Amino acid sequence: MEKTDASSIVDELGDILPITARVNSAGHLEIGGCDLVSLAQEFGTPLYAYDEATLRHNCARHLKAFSSRYPDVRVLYAGKAYLGLALLSLLVKEGLGLDVVSGGELALAQRAGFPMELVYFHGNNKSAQELELALKLGVGRIVVDNLHELERLNQTALGLGAKASVLLRLSPNVDPHTHRFITTGLVDSKFGFPLQTGAAEEAVGQVLASPGLQLLGFHAHIGSQICELEPYRATMEALLAFAGRVRERFGFVPAEISPGGGWGIRYTREEQPPEIEAVAGAIADSLVEGVERLGLPRPRLVVEPGRAIVARAGVALYTVGSIKEVPGVRTYVAVDGGMADNIRPALYDARYEVVAANRVQTAPTQTVTVAGKYCESGDILARDVHLPRLEPGDLLAIPAAGAYCLPLASNYNLSLRPAVVMVKGGQARLVRRRECYEDLWRLEAD
């Protein structure tokens, strides 16, 4: 078969693959010093491998990008992108805080010994039990999403003899120009107090009148996989304009301002999202200009990257099974995973690159569609990707799979959720075992 330059694949995929990616002497793709073929043989497939060096690199880069432009900043990792005990331990060492959206994520953070004062609790319908748990654990901030929650939190705090530190989530009506399923800051959204309706100012007044609550500032989150800078400038402008109105009406000045997170990362060769330094510059510059124009003191800036920390660090591995050629139409290459471990392509047409991890030096000779094994026609992982002529048993790697794959994984068709390993310096550490059949019925009641 025709060979291709071993380094070209790594060069072409650049900042899509982990920073440690290389092609080894066997012609296999390697990350963190670990041959992906060897990982598949040892741990089985589907398998998710996270490169520790890339995780640490992304944490440090975010801290530097924001703190160099705005020193009073707190970088929180958005746990909904992917959460595990090993990752939480790493985040603490790298100096990041944590954004959680459920009692489960909060409980996992507690199990990992994560500093609770660095935890911010989000969500549009937190239960009474979740709010009580958050207060008992002493989370740093509770981000209040609606009046019902505001009242419930105040009563819960008073009942515990506590005072909850809160941010109000505001809906600034900014279009982030991303998929509608991951757009969260418009007026027509289930999240936050709309700025346009007067609900946000009503919420400020109610918080200030609630003895169990202490208002610290304002938060917004407009969406995910955002690949433009202007939506962040517009969000910051809306938040600060609101802060100016609130100061005039209530005399309240925010100590914290958060435009959320959601900046995009590169999934395919064609995509060119802004670098994190550009995102940080747009947010910091807008904040500084706005507070100076309005005569407000500089608040703490809080940002919440999730995907941008973990996506590139994760690679999903699959073994090729059946291959179906439909002459003149399409060739389907079926793998042993699919929508049960990565529903993003089926849910909102997410696109990925695909690499033949055991045959990286073989030039692509065919265009195929990588299909999953589940009983849905929409179970497609990647359409029309260029790969070598494949055979059953070949190993496919999908890079940039570290975010929003495992958190959305299911037991559809009673499948087993995959194992997860962390790789570093040629060593692979199992951080989540593969499910077994007994796991499927351990919660059943006879």
Coordinates of C-alpha atoms in Angstrom, one line a residue:
M1 CA 0.0 0.0 0.0
E2 CA 1.0 3.6 -0.6
K3 CA 2.9 5.1 2.4
T4 CA 2.5 8.6 3.6
D5 CA 4.8 10.8 5.7
A6 CA 4.4 9.6 9.3
S7 CA 4.6 13.1 10.7
S8 CA 2.1 14.5 8.3
I9 CA -1.0 13.2 10.1
V10 CA 0.2 14.7 13.4
D11 CA 1.1 17.9 11.6
E12 CA -2.2 18.1 9.8
L13 CA -4.3 17.5 12.9
G14 CA -2.1 19.9 14.9
D15 CA -4.0 21.3 17.8
I16 CA -6.8 18.6 17.4
L17 CA -4.6 15.8 18.7
P18 CA -3.1 15.9 22.2
I19 CA 0.2 17.8 22.5
T20 CA 2.1 14.5 23.0
A21 CA 0.8 12.8 19.9
R22 CA 3.4 11.2 17.7
V23 CA 3.8 8.3 15.3
N24 CA 6.1 5.6 16.7
S25 CA 8.5 3.2 14.9
A26 CA 5.7 0.7 14.5
G27 CA 3.6 3.2 12.5
H28 CA 1.1 3.4 15.3
L29 CA -0.3 6.6 16.8
E30 CA 1.0 7.3 20.3
I31 CA -0.1 9.8 23.0
G32 CA 1.5 10.3 26.4
G33 CA 4.2 7.9 25.4
C34 CA 1.7 5.1 25.0
D35 CA 1.0 3.2 21.8
L36 CA -2.7 3.3 21.2
V37 CA -2.7 -0.2 19.8
S38 CA -1.2 -1.5 23.0
L39 CA -3.7 0.4 25.0
A40 CA -6.6 -1.2 23.0
Q41 CA -5.1 -4.6 23.5
E42 CA -4.7 -4.1 27.3
F43 CA -7.9 -2.3 28.1
G44 CA -10.2 -3.2 25.2
T45 CA -12.4 -0.9 23.1
P46 CA -14.2 1.4 23.1
L47 CA -11.7 3.1 25.2
Y48 CA -11.2 6.8 26.1
A49 CA -7.6 7.8 26.8
Y50 CA -6.8 11.2 28.4
D51 CA -3.3 12.7 28.0
E52 CA -2.3 14.2 31.3
A53 CA 0.3 16.6 29.7
T54 CA -2.4 18.2 27.5
L55 CA -4.8 18.6 30.5
R56 CA -2.1 20.4 32.5
H57 CA -1.0 22.5 29.5
N58 CA -4.6 23.6 28.9
C59 CA -5.1 24.5 32.6
A60 CA -1.9 26.6 32.7
R61 CA -2.6 28.3 29.4
H62 CA -6.0 29.4 30.6
L63 CA -4.7 30.7 33.8
K64 CA -1.9 32.7 32.1
A65 CA -4.2 34.0 29.3
F66 CA -6.6 35.5 31.7
S67 CA -4.4 36.5 34.7
S68 CA -1.9 38.3 32.4
R69 CA -4.8 40.5 31.1
Y70 CA -6.9 40.8 34.3
P71 CA -5.1 39.8 37.5
D72 CA -8.2 39.4 39.7
V73 CA -9.6 36.3 37.9
R74 CA -10.9 32.9 39.0
V75 CA -10.8 30.1 36.4
L76 CA -13.4 27.4 37.1
Y77 CA -13.5 24.2 35.2
A78 CA -17.0 23.4 33.9
G79 CA -17.5 19.9 35.2
K80 CA -20.3 19.0 32.9
A81 CA -17.8 18.6 30.1
Y82 CA -16.3 15.5 31.8
L83 CA -15.8 14.7 35.5
G84 CA -13.9 12.0 37.3
L85 CA -11.9 11.6 40.5
A86 CA -8.5 11.6 38.7
L87 CA -9.4 14.8 36.8
L88 CA -10.6 16.6 39.9
S89 CA -7.3 15.8 41.6
L90 CA -5.4 17.2 38.7
L91 CA -7.5 20.4 38.6
V92 CA -6.8 21.1 42.3
K93 CA -3.0 20.8 41.6
E94 CA -3.3 23.1 38.7
G95 CA -5.1 25.8 40.6
L96 CA -8.5 25.8 39.0
G97 CA -11.9 26.1 40.7
L98 CA -15.0 24.0 39.7
D99 CA -18.4 24.7 38.2
V100 CA -21.0 22.0 39.0
V101 CA -24.6 21.6 37.9
S102 CA -26.0 18.8 40.0
G103 CA -25.9 17.1 43.4
G104 CA -24.0 14.2 41.8
E105 CA -21.2 16.4 40.5
L106 CA -21.1 18.2 43.9
A107 CA -20.9 14.8 45.7
L108 CA -18.1 13.6 43.4
A109 CA -16.2 16.8 44.1
Q110 CA -16.6 16.2 47.8
R111 CA -15.4 12.6 47.4
A112 CA -12.3 13.9 45.6
G113 CA -11.5 16.4 48.4
F114 CA -12.0 19.4 46.1
P115 CA -11.9 22.7 48.0
M116 CA -15.6 23.6 48.5
E117 CA -14.9 27.4 48.6
L118 CA -13.8 27.1 45.0
V119 CA -17.0 25.4 43.8
Y120 CA -19.8 27.3 42.1
F121 CA -23.2 25.5 41.9
H122 CA -25.2 26.1 38.7
G123 CA -28.5 24.7 37.4
N124 CA -32.0 25.9 36.5
N125 CA -33.9 23.5 38.8
K126 CA -31.8 22.7 41.8
S127 CA -33.8 20.5 44.3
A128 CA -34.2 21.3 47.9
Q129 CA -31.9 18.4 48.7
E130 CA -29.2 19.7 46.4
L131 CA -29.4 23.2 47.8
E132 CA -29.2 21.9 51.4
L133 CA -26.2 19.7 50.5
A134 CA -24.5 22.7 48.9
L135 CA -25.0 24.8 52.0
K136 CA -23.9 22.1 54.3
L137 CA -20.7 21.5 52.3
G138 CA -20.0 25.2 52.2
V139 CA -19.8 25.7 48.4
G140 CA -18.3 29.1 47.4
R141 CA -21.2 30.4 45.3
I142 CA -24.7 29.3 44.3
V143 CA -25.7 30.7 41.0
V144 CA -29.4 31.5 41.3
D145 CA -31.4 30.9 38.1
N146 CA -35.0 31.9 39.0
L147 CA -37.3 33.4 41.6
H148 CA -38.5 30.0 42.8
E149 CA -35.0 28.9 43.5
L150 CA -34.2 32.3 45.1
E151 CA -37.0 31.8 47.6
R152 CA -36.2 28.2 48.3
L153 CA -32.5 28.9 48.9
N154 CA -33.3 31.7 51.3
Q155 CA -35.6 29.5 53.4
T156 CA -33.1 26.7 53.3
A157 CA -30.2 28.9 54.4
L158 CA -32.3 30.4 57.2
G159 CA -33.3 26.9 58.4
L160 CA -29.6 26.0 58.6
G161 CA -28.5 29.2 60.2
A162 CA -26.4 29.9 57.1
K163 CA -26.0 32.8 54.6
A164 CA -25.6 31.7 51.0
S165 CA -23.3 33.7 48.7
V166 CA -25.0 34.0 45.4
L167 CA -24.6 35.2 41.8
L168 CA -27.6 35.9 39.7
R169 CA -27.7 34.2 36.3
L170 CA -28.8 36.7 33.7
S171 CA -30.0 36.1 30.2
P172 CA -28.5 38.9 28.1
N173 CA -30.2 38.0 24.8
V174 CA -26.9 37.6 23.0
D175 CA -26.8 35.2 20.0
P176 CA -23.6 33.1 20.1
H177 CA -24.1 31.8 16.5
T178 CA -23.8 28.1 17.6
H179 CA -26.2 25.2 17.4
R180 CA -29.6 26.0 18.9
F181 CA -29.3 23.0 21.3
I182 CA -26.3 24.6 22.9
T183 CA -27.5 28.2 22.8
T184 CA -28.3 29.4 26.4
G185 CA -28.3 33.2 26.6
L186 CA -31.3 34.3 24.5
V187 CA -34.6 35.6 26.0
D188 CA -36.3 32.4 24.9
S189 CA -34.2 30.2 27.1
K190 CA -34.9 28.0 30.1
F191 CA -31.9 29.6 31.9
G192 CA -31.6 32.8 33.8
F193 CA -33.3 36.1 34.5
P194 CA -34.0 38.0 31.2
L195 CA -32.5 41.5 31.2
Q196 CA -35.2 42.8 28.8
T197 CA -38.3 42.0 30.9
G198 CA -37.4 43.6 34.2
A199 CA -37.1 40.2 35.8
A200 CA -33.4 40.6 36.5
E201 CA -33.9 43.9 38.4
E202 CA -36.8 42.3 40.4
A203 CA -34.4 39.5 41.4
V204 CA -31.8 41.9 42.6
G205 CA -34.3 43.6 44.9
Q206 CA -35.5 40.3 46.2
V207 CA -32.0 39.0 47.0
L208 CA -31.1 42.1 48.7
A209 CA -34.2 41.8 50.9
S210 CA -33.5 38.1 51.7
P211 CA -31.7 37.7 55.1
G212 CA -30.4 34.2 54.1
L213 CA -28.7 35.5 50.9
Q214 CA -25.7 37.6 50.1
L215 CA -25.5 38.9 46.6
L216 CA -22.0 39.0 45.2
G217 CA -22.5 39.6 41.5
F218 CA -23.8 38.6 38.1
H219 CA -23.3 35.6 35.8
A220 CA -24.2 34.8 32.2
H221 CA -23.6 31.9 29.9
I222 CA -24.6 32.3 26.3
G223 CA -23.8 28.9 24.8
S224 CA -21.2 26.4 23.9
Q225 CA -18.7 25.8 21.1
I226 CA -18.7 29.5 20.3
C227 CA -16.2 30.4 17.6
E228 CA -16.5 34.2 17.5
L229 CA -15.3 37.0 19.9
E230 CA -18.1 39.5 19.4
P231 CA -20.7 37.5 21.5
Y232 CA -18.4 37.8 24.5
R233 CA -17.9 41.5 24.1
A234 CA -21.7 41.9 23.8
T235 CA -22.3 39.8 26.9
M236 CA -19.9 41.8 29.0
E237 CA -21.4 45.0 27.8
A238 CA -24.9 43.8 28.7
L239 CA -23.7 42.6 32.2
L240 CA -22.0 45.9 33.0
A241 CA -24.8 48.1 31.7
F242 CA -27.1 46.1 34.0
A243 CA -24.6 46.6 36.9
G244 CA -24.8 50.4 36.2
R245 CA -28.6 50.4 36.4
V246 CA -28.6 48.3 39.6
R247 CA -26.1 50.7 41.3
E248 CA -28.4 53.6 40.5
R249 CA -31.6 51.8 41.7
F250 CA -30.3 49.8 44.7
G251 CA -26.8 51.1 45.4
F252 CA -25.4 47.6 44.8
V253 CA -22.0 47.2 43.2
P254 CA -21.0 43.7 42.0
A255 CA -17.9 42.1 43.5
E256 CA -17.9 39.4 40.8
I257 CA -18.8 39.3 37.1
S258 CA -18.8 36.2 35.0
P259 CA -19.5 35.8 31.2
G260 CA -19.4 32.0 31.6
G261 CA -17.4 29.9 29.2
G262 CA -18.2 28.0 26.0
W263 CA -15.5 29.1 23.7
G264 CA -15.0 26.7 20.8
I265 CA -12.2 24.3 20.1
R266 CA -11.0 22.8 16.9
Y267 CA -12.6 19.5 15.9
T268 CA -11.8 19.4 12.2
R269 CA -9.2 20.7 9.8
E270 CA -11.6 23.3 8.5
E271 CA -12.4 24.9 11.8
Q272 CA -10.4 27.9 13.0
P273 CA -11.8 29.1 16.3
P274 CA -10.0 32.0 18.1
E275 CA -7.1 31.1 20.3
I276 CA -7.8 31.3 24.1
E277 CA -5.5 34.4 24.3
A278 CA -7.8 36.2 21.9
V279 CA -10.9 35.2 23.9
A280 CA -9.3 36.3 27.2
G281 CA -8.3 39.6 25.6
A282 CA -11.8 40.3 24.3
I283 CA -13.4 39.5 27.7
A284 CA -10.8 41.4 29.8
D285 CA -10.7 44.4 27.5
S286 CA -14.5 44.7 27.5
L287 CA -14.6 44.4 31.3
V288 CA -11.9 47.1 31.9
E289 CA -13.4 49.5 29.3
G290 CA -16.9 49.0 30.7
V291 CA -16.1 49.6 34.4
E292 CA -14.0 52.6 33.6
R293 CA -16.7 54.1 31.5
L294 CA -19.4 53.5 34.2
G295 CA -17.2 54.5 37.1
L296 CA -17.5 51.1 38.7
P297 CA -14.8 49.4 40.8
R298 CA -13.1 46.5 39.1
P299 CA -14.9 43.2 40.1
R300 CA -13.3 39.8 40.2
L301 CA -13.6 38.1 36.8
V302 CA -14.9 34.5 36.8
V303 CA -14.6 32.3 33.7
E304 CA -15.8 28.7 33.2
P305 CA -13.9 26.7 30.5
G306 CA -14.9 23.1 30.2
R307 CA -14.5 21.8 26.6
A308 CA -11.4 23.9 26.1
I309 CA -9.7 22.1 29.0
V310 CA -10.5 18.5 28.3
A311 CA -11.6 18.0 24.7
R312 CA -8.2 17.9 23.0
A313 CA -6.8 15.8 25.8
G314 CA -9.2 12.9 25.1
V315 CA -9.0 10.3 22.3
A316 CA -11.6 7.7 21.7
L317 CA -10.5 4.3 20.4
Y318 CA -12.7 1.8 18.5
T319 CA -12.2 -1.5 16.8
V320 CA -13.5 -1.9 13.2
G321 CA -16.0 -4.7 12.8
S322 CA -18.3 -5.1 9.7
I323 CA -17.7 -3.2 6.6
K324 CA -20.6 -2.6 4.2
E325 CA -20.0 -1.3 0.7
V326 CA -23.0 0.1 -1.2
P327 CA -21.6 0.6 -4.8
G328 CA -21.9 4.1 -6.0
V329 CA -23.4 5.3 -2.7
R330 CA -21.4 4.8 0.4
T331 CA -19.1 2.5 2.4
Y332 CA -20.0 2.0 6.0
V333 CA -17.3 1.0 8.5
A334 CA -19.0 -0.2 11.7
V335 CA -17.1 0.0 15.0
D336 CA -17.8 -1.4 18.5
G337 CA -19.0 1.9 20.0
G338 CA -21.2 4.7 18.7
M339 CA -24.0 6.9 20.1
A340 CA -24.1 5.2 23.5
D341 CA -20.6 6.6 24.2
N342 CA -20.7 9.6 21.9
I343 CA -24.1 11.0 21.1
R344 CA -22.8 14.4 19.9
P345 CA -23.0 13.6 16.1
A346 CA -26.5 12.3 16.4
L347 CA -27.6 15.0 18.8
Y348 CA -26.3 18.1 16.9
D349 CA -24.4 17.0 13.9
A350 CA -21.0 17.3 15.6
R351 CA -18.1 16.5 13.3
Y352 CA -14.8 14.7 14.0
E353 CA -11.6 13.7 12.3
V354 CA -10.7 10.0 12.3
V355 CA -7.3 8.3 12.2
A356 CA -6.4 4.7 11.5
A357 CA -4.3 4.4 14.7
N358 CA -2.6 1.2 13.7
R359 CA -1.9 2.2 10.1
V360 CA -1.0 5.9 10.4
Q361 CA 1.7 5.7 7.6
T362 CA -0.8 4.2 5.1
A363 CA -2.1 6.8 2.8
P364 CA -5.9 7.3 2.6
T365 CA -7.5 5.6 -0.4
Q366 CA -11.2 5.6 0.3
T367 CA -13.9 7.8 1.7
V368 CA -16.0 6.1 4.4
T369 CA -18.7 6.7 6.9
V370 CA -17.9 5.5 10.4
A371 CA -21.0 4.0 11.9
G372 CA -21.8 2.8 15.4
K373 CA -23.2 -0.6 16.5
Y374 CA -26.5 0.5 17.9
C375 CA -30.0 0.1 16.5
E376 CA -30.5 3.6 15.2
S377 CA -29.9 4.8 11.6
G378 CA -28.6 8.1 13.2
D379 CA -25.8 6.2 15.0
I380 CA -23.0 7.7 12.9
L381 CA -19.8 8.9 14.4
A382 CA -18.2 10.5 11.3
R383 CA -19.4 11.0 7.7
D384 CA -17.2 11.0 4.6
V385 CA -13.8 10.7 6.2
H386 CA -10.7 9.8 4.2
L387 CA -9.0 6.6 5.5
P388 CA -6.8 3.8 4.3
R389 CA -8.7 0.7 3.0
L390 CA -9.8 -0.8 6.3
E391 CA -10.2 -4.4 7.5
P392 CA -12.0 -5.8 10.5
G393 CA -9.7 -5.5 13.5
D394 CA -8.2 -2.2 12.5
L395 CA -8.1 0.5 15.3
L396 CA -9.7 3.9 14.7
A397 CA -8.9 6.9 16.9
I398 CA -11.2 9.9 17.1
P399 CA -9.4 12.9 18.6
A400 CA -10.9 15.8 20.5
A401 CA -13.2 13.4 22.2
G402 CA -12.5 14.4 25.8
A403 CA -15.6 16.6 26.3
Y404 CA -19.4 15.9 26.3
C405 CA -18.9 12.2 25.2
L406 CA -18.6 10.3 28.4
P407 CA -20.9 12.6 30.4
L408 CA -23.7 11.9 27.9
A409 CA -22.9 8.2 27.6
S410 CA -25.7 5.7 28.2
N411 CA -26.5 2.0 28.4
Y412 CA -28.6 2.2 25.2
N413 CA -29.2 -1.4 23.9
L414 CA -27.9 -2.4 27.4
S415 CA -24.4 -1.6 26.2
L416 CA -21.5 -1.3 28.6
R417 CA -20.0 2.2 29.1
P418 CA -16.3 2.3 28.2
A419 CA -13.2 2.3 30.3
V420 CA -11.1 5.5 30.8
V421 CA -7.3 5.7 31.1
M422 CA -5.0 8.5 31.9
V423 CA -1.6 8.4 30.1
K424 CA 1.6 10.0 31.0
G425 CA 5.3 9.2 30.4
G426 CA 4.6 5.9 28.7
Q427 CA 2.4 4.7 31.6
A428 CA -1.4 4.2 31.4
R429 CA -3.5 4.4 34.6
L430 CA -7.0 3.0 34.6
V431 CA -9.2 5.7 36.1
R432 CA -12.6 4.2 35.3
R433 CA -13.2 0.6 34.7
R434 CA -15.3 -0.7 31.9
E435 CA -18.8 -1.7 33.0
C436 CA -19.7 -5.3 33.2
Y437 CA -23.0 -7.1 32.7
E438 CA -23.6 -7.3 36.4
D439 CA -23.6 -3.4 36.5
L440 CA -26.6 -3.4 34.2
W441 CA -28.9 -5.1 36.7
R442 CA -27.4 -4.1 40.1
L443 CA -30.0 -1.4 40.6
E444 CA -32.9 -3.6 39.5
A445 CA -35.5 -4.6 42.1
D446 CA -36.8 -8.1 41.7

